[in-house]
mmCIF file of C-alpha atoms in Angstrom:
data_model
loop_
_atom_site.group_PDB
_atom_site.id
_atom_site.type_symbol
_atom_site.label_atom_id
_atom_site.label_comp_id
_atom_site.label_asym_id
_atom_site.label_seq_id
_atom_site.Cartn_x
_atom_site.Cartn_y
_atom_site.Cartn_z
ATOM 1 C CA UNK A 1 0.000 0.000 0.000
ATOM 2 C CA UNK A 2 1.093 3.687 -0.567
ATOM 3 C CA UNK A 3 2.178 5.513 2.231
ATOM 4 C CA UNK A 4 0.460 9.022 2.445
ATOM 5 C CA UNK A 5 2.473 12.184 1.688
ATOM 6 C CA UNK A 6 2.516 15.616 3.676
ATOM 7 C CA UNK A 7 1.180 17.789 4.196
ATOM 8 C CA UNK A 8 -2.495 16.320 3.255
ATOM 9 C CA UNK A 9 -5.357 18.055 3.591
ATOM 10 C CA UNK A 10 -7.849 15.804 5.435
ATOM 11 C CA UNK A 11 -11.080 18.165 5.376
ATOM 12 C CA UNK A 12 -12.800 21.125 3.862
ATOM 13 C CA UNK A 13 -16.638 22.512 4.392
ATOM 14 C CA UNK A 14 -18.579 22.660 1.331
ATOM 15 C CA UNK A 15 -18.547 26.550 2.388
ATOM 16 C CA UNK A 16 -15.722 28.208 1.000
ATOM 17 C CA UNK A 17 -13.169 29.875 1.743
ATOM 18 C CA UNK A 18 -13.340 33.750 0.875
ATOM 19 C CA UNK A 19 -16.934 33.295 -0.354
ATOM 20 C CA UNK A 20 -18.229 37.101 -0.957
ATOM 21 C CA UNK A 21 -21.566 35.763 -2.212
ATOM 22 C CA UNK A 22 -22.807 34.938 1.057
ATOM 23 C CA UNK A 23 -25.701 36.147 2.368
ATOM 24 C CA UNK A 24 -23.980 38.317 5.248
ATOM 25 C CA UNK A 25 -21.215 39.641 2.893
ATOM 26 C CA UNK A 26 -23.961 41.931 1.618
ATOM 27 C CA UNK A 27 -22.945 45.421 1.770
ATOM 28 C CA UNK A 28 -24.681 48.857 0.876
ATOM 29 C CA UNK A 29 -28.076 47.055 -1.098
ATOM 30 C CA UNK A 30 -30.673 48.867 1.152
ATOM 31 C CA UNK A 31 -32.321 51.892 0.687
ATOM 32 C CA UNK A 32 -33.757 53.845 4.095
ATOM 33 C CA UNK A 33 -37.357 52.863 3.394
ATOM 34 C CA UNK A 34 -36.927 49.102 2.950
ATOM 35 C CA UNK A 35 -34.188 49.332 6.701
ATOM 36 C CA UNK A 36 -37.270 51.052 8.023
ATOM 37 C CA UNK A 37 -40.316 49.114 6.745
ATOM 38 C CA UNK A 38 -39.069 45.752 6.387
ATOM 39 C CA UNK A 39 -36.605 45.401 9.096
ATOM 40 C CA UNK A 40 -38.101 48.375 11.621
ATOM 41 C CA UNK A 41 -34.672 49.985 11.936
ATOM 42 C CA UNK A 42 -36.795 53.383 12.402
ATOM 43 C CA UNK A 43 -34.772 54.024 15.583
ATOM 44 C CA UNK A 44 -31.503 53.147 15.460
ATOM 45 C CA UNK A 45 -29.660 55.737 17.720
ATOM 46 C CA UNK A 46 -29.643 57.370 21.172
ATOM 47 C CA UNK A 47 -26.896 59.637 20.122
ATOM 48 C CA UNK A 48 -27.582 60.355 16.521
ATOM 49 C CA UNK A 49 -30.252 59.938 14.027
ATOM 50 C CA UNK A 50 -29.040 58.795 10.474
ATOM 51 C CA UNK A 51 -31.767 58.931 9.153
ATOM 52 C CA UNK A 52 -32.193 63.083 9.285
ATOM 53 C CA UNK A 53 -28.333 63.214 9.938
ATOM 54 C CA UNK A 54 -29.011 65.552 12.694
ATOM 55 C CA UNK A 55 -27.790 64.772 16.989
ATOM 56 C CA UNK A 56 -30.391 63.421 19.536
ATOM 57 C CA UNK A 57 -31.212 65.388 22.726
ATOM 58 C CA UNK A 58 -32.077 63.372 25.770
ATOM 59 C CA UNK A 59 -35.763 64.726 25.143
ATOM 60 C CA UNK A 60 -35.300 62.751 21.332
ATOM 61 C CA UNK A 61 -35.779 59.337 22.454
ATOM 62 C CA UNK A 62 -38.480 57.157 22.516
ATOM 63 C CA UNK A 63 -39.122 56.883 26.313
ATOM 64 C CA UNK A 64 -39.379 60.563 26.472
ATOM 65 C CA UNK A 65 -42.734 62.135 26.099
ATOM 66 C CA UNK A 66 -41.463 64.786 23.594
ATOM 67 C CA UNK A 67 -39.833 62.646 21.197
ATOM 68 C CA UNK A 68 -42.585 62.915 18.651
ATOM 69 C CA UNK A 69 -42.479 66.091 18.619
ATOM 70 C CA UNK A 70 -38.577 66.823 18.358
ATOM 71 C CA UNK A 71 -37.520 64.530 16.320
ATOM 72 C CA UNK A 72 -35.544 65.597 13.167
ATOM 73 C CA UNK A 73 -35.237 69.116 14.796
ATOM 74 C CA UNK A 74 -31.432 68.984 16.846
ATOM 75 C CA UNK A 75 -28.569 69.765 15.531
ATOM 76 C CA UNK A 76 -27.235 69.030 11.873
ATOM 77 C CA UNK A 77 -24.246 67.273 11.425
ATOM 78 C CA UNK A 78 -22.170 65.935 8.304
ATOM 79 C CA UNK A 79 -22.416 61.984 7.107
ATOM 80 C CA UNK A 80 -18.928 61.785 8.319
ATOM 81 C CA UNK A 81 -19.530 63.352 11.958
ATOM 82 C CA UNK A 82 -22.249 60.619 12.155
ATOM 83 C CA UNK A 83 -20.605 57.901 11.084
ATOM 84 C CA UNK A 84 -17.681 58.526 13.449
ATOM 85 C CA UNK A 85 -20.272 59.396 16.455
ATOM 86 C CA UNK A 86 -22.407 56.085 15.400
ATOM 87 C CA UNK A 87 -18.584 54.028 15.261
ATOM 88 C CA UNK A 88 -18.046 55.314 18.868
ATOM 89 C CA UNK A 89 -21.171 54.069 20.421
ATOM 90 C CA UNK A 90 -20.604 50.686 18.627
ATOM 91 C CA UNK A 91 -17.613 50.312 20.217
ATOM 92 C CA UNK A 92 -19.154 51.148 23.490
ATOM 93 C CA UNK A 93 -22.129 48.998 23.348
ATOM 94 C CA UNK A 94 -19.947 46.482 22.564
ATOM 95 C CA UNK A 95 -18.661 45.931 25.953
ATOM 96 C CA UNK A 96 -21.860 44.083 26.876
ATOM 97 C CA UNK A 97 -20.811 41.005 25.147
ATOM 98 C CA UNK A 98 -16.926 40.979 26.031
ATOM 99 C CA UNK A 99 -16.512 41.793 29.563
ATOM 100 C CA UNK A 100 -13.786 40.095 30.783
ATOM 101 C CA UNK A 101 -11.147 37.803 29.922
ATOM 102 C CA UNK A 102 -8.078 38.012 27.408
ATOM 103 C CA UNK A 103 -10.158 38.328 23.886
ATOM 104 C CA UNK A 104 -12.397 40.985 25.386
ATOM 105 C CA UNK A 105 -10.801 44.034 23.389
ATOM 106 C CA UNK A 106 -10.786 41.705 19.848
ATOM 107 C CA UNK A 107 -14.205 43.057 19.204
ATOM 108 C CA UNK A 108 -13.758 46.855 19.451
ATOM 109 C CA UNK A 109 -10.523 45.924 17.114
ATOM 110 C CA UNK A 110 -13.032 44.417 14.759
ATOM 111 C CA UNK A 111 -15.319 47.269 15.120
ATOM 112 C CA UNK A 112 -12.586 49.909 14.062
ATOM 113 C CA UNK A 113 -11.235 47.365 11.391
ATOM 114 C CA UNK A 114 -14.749 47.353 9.559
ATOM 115 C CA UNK A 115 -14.530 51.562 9.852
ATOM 116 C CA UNK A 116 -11.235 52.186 8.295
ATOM 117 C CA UNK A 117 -10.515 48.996 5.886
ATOM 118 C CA UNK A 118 -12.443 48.518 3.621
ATOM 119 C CA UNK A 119 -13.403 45.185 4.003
ATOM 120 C CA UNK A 120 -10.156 43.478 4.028
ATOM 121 C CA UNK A 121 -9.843 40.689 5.623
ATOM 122 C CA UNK A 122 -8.831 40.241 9.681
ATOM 123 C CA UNK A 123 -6.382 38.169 11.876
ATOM 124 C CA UNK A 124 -5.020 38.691 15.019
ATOM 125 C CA UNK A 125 -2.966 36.617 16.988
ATOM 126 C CA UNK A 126 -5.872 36.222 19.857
ATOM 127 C CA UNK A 127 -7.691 34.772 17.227
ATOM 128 C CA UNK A 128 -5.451 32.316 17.229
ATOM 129 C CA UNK A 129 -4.842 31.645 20.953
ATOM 130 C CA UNK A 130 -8.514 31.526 21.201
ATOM 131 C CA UNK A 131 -8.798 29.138 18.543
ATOM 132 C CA UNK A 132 -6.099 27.131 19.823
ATOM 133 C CA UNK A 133 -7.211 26.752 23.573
ATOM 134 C CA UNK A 134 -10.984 26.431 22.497
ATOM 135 C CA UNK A 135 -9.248 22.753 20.604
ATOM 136 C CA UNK A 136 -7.022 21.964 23.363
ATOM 137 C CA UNK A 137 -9.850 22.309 25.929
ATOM 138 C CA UNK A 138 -12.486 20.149 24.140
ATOM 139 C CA UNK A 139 -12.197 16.922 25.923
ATOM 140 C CA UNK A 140 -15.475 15.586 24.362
ATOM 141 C CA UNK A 141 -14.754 11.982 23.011
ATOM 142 C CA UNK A 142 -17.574 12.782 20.828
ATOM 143 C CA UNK A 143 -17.401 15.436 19.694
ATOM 144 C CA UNK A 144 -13.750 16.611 19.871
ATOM 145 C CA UNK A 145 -12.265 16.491 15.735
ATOM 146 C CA UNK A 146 -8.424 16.390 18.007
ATOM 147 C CA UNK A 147 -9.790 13.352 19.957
ATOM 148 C CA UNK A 148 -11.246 11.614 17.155
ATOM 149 C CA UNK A 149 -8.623 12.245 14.815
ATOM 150 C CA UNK A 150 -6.066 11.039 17.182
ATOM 151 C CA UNK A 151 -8.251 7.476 17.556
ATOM 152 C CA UNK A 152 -8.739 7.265 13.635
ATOM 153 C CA UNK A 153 -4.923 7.560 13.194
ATOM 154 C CA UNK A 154 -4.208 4.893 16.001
ATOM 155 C CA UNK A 155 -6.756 2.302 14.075
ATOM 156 C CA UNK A 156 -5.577 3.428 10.535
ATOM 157 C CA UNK A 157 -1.733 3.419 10.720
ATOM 158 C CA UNK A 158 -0.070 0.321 9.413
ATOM 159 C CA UNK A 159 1.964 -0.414 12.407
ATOM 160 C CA UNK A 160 4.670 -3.047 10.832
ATOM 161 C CA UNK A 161 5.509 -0.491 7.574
ATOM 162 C CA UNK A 162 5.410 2.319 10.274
ATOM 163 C CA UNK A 163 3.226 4.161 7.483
ATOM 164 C CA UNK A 164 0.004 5.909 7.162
ATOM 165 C CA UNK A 165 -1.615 3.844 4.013
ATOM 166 C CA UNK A 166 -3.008 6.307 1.575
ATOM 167 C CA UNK A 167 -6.321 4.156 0.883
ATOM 168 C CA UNK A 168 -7.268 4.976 4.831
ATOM 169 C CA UNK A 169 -7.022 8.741 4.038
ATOM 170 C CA UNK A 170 -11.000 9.145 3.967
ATOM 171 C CA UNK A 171 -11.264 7.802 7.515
ATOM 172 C CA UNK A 172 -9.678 10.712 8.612
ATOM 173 C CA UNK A 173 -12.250 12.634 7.136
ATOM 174 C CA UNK A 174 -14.970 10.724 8.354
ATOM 175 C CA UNK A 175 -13.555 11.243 12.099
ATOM 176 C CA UNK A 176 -13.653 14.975 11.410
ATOM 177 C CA UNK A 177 -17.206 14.393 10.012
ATOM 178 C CA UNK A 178 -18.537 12.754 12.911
ATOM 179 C CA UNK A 179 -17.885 15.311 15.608
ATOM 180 C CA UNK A 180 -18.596 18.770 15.928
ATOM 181 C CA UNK A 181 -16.184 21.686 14.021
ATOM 182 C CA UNK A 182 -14.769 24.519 16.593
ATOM 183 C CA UNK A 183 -17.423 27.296 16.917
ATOM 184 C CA UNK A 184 -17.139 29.737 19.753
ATOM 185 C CA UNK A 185 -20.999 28.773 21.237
ATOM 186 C CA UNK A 186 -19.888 27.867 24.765
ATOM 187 C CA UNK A 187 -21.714 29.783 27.918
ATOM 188 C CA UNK A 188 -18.463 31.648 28.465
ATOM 189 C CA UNK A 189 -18.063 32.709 25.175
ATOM 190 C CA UNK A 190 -21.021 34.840 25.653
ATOM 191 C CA UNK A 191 -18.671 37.508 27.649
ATOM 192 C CA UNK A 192 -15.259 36.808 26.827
ATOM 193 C CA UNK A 193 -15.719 38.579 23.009
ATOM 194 C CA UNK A 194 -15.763 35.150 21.534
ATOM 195 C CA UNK A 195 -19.027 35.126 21.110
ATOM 196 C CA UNK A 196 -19.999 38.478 19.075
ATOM 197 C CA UNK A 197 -17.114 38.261 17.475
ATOM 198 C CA UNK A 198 -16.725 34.537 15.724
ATOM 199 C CA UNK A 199 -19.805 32.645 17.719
ATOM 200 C CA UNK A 200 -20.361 29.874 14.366
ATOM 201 C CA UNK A 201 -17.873 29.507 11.428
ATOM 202 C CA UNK A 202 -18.205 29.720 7.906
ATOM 203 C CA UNK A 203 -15.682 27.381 6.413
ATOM 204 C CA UNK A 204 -13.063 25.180 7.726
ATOM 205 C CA UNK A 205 -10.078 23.397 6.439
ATOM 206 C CA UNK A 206 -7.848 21.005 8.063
ATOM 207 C CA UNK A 207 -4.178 19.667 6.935
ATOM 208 C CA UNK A 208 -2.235 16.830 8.669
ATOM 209 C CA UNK A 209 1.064 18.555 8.289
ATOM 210 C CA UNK A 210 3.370 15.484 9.493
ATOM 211 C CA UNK A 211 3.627 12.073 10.777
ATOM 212 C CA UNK A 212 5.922 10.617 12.744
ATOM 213 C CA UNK A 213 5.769 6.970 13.563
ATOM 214 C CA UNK A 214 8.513 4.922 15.414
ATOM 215 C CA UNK A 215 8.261 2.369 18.286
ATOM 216 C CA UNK A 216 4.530 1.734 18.133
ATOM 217 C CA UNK A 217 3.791 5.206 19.221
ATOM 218 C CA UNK A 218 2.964 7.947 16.652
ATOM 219 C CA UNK A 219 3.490 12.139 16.859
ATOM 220 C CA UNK A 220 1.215 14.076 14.443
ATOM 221 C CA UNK A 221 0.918 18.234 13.479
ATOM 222 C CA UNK A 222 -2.560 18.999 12.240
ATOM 223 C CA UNK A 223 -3.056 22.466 11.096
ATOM 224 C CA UNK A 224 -6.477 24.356 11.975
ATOM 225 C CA UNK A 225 -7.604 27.123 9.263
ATOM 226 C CA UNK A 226 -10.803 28.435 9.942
ATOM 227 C CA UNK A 227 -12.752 31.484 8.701
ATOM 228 C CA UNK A 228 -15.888 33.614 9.899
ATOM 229 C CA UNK A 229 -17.488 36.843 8.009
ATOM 230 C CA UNK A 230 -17.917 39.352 10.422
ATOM 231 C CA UNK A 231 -21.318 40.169 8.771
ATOM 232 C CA UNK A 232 -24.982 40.384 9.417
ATOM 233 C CA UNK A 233 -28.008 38.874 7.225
ATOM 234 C CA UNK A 234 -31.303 39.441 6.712
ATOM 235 C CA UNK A 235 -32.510 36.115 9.058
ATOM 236 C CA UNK A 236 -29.939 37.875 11.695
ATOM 237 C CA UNK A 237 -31.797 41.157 12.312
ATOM 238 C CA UNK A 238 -35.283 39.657 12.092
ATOM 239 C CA UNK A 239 -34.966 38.104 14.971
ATOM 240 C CA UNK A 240 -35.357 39.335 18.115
ATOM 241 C CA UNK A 241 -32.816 38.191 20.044
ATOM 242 C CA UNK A 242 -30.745 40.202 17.563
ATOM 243 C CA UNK A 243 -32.862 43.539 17.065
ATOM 244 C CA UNK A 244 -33.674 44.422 20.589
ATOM 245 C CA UNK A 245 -30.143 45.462 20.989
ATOM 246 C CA UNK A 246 -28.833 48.935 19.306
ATOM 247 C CA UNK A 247 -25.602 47.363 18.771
ATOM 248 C CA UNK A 248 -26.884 44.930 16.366
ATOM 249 C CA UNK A 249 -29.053 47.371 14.534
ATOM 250 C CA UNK A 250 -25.959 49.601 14.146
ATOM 251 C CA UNK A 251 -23.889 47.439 12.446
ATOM 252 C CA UNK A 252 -27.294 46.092 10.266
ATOM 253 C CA UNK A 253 -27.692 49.817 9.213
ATOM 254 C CA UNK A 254 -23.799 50.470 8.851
ATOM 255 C CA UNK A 255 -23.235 47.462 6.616
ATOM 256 C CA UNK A 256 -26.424 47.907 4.378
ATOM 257 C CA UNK A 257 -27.994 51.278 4.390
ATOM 258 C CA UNK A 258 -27.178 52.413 0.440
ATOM 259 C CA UNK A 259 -25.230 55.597 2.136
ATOM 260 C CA UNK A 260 -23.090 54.126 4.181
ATOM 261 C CA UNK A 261 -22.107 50.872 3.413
ATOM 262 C CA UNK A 262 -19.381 50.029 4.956
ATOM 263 C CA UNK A 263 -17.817 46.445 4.382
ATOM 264 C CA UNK A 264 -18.364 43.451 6.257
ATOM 265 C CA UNK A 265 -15.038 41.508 5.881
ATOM 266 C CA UNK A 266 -13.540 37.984 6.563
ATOM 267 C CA UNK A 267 -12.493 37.081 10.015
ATOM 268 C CA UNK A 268 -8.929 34.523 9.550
ATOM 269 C CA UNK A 269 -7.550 32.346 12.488
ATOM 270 C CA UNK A 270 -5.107 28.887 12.468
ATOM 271 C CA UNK A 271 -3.889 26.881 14.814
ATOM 272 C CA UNK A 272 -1.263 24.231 14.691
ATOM 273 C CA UNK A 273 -2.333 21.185 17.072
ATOM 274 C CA UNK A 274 -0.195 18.437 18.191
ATOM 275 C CA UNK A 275 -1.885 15.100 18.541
ATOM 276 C CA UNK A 276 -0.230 11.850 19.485
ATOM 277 C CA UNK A 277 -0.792 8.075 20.266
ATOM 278 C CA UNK A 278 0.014 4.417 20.869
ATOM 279 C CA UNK A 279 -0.597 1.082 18.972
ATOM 280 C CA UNK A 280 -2.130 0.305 22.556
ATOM 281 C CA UNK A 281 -4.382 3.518 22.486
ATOM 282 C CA UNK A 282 -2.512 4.808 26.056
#
């Protein structure tokens, strides 16, 4: 049997990479009286009002009784002074999803990376650490693609030839299939920035770098590549989970209002994971 050669890529989503037809990637296709009457984006703003480009009072707001009455009539501002006021309480309303821990700032990062970039693409190294220790801490037999990886090599190496026989190659994939691909939808990652920044994935590939097999005991590098759009869609806002919160009705109205339109972009991150076993399985 033929030994198989590395690196090897083992598995890829049928999402794909840099995909900027997806539904989320949208950017810039709505006009203000579809954001209003389909997705009730009337209000979007204690600070400013896009809409009339003009600054809110503290009388401007909906739980104050002269609202109705005031609205429209503060002071005018530029697109550019509202864009950079609307930015700022992004940023701050932020906060409420990434309180503590050490990828708590990645999402005001994202925030200001979706402001001045034009929709190119995003890494950061806590990205990576996050990625990394979210794999390393999945102990789930059943779930865990490093656990189940690391049994499917054990029962697919050919011990005697000290080889990895090509013709086993889809088993690997099959042990990826049958557990669950790293997300960021754990409790805690609904605080520590995980969560509003990555939460799912889009697309995910994964490469068995090297092999090394010697004295009935095995030593393997399998390299993580995963990517996110940091994005809303249409099913997103609709829901109510989603549009009770300004924050999320910012960015809807940032990404797709026809005069602003600023780019939703691809979120990167990799991790290299080492994985290793014995003929015994100890």
């Amino acid at each position: 049997m033929a030994a198989l050669q590395f690196p090897c890529t083992i598995f890829k989503t049928q999402n794909w990479m840099d995909d900027y037809g997806a539904k989320d990637m949208r950017c810039g296709d709505l006009t203000e009286a579809q954001l209003k009457s389909h997705y009730r984006l009337d209000y979007i703003s204690d600070r400013v009002d896009p809409w009339t480009l003009t600054r809110r009072s503290s009388m401007d707001r909906p739980q104050s009784m002269f609202c109705c009455n005031l609205r429209g009539q503060g002071e005018k501002i530029t697109r550019q002074q509202c864009a950079a006021m609307l930015f700022d309480e992004f940023r701050s309303l932020s906060r409420q999803f990434s309180l503590h821990g050490p990828y708590r700032c990645l999402i005001k990062k994202m925030i200001t990376h979706m402001q001045n970039k034009n929709g190119a693409s995003f890494s950061d190294m806590s990205l990576n650490m996050a990625l990394k220790e979210q794999l390393l801490r999945d102990t789930s037999q059943k779930s865990s693609t490093r656990i189940l990886l690391t049994k499917a090599l054990i029962k697919s190496i050919d011990w005697e030839k000290e080889h990895f026989p090509i013709e086993h190659q889809g088993r690997l994939r099959d042990a990826v299939l049958s557990g669950k691909l790293p997300k960021f939808d754990r409790f805690q990652d609904n605080y520590n920035g995980m969560g509003i920044t990555v939460h799912d994935t889009w697309a995910t590939h994964m490469t068995l770098k090297s092999l090394h097999i010697e004295n009935d005991r095995y030593r393997a590098v399998v390299h993580y590549k995963i990517q996110d759009h940091f994005g809303l869609d249409s099913d997103d806002i609709l829901k109510t989970k989603f549009s009770q919160f300004h924050f999320f009705r910012i960015w809807f109205m940032f990404q797709r209002y026809n005069q602003f339109g600023f780019k939703p972009f691809m979120t990167n991150m990799e991790a290299n994971i080492e994985i290793n076993g014995s003929r015994d399985g100890i």
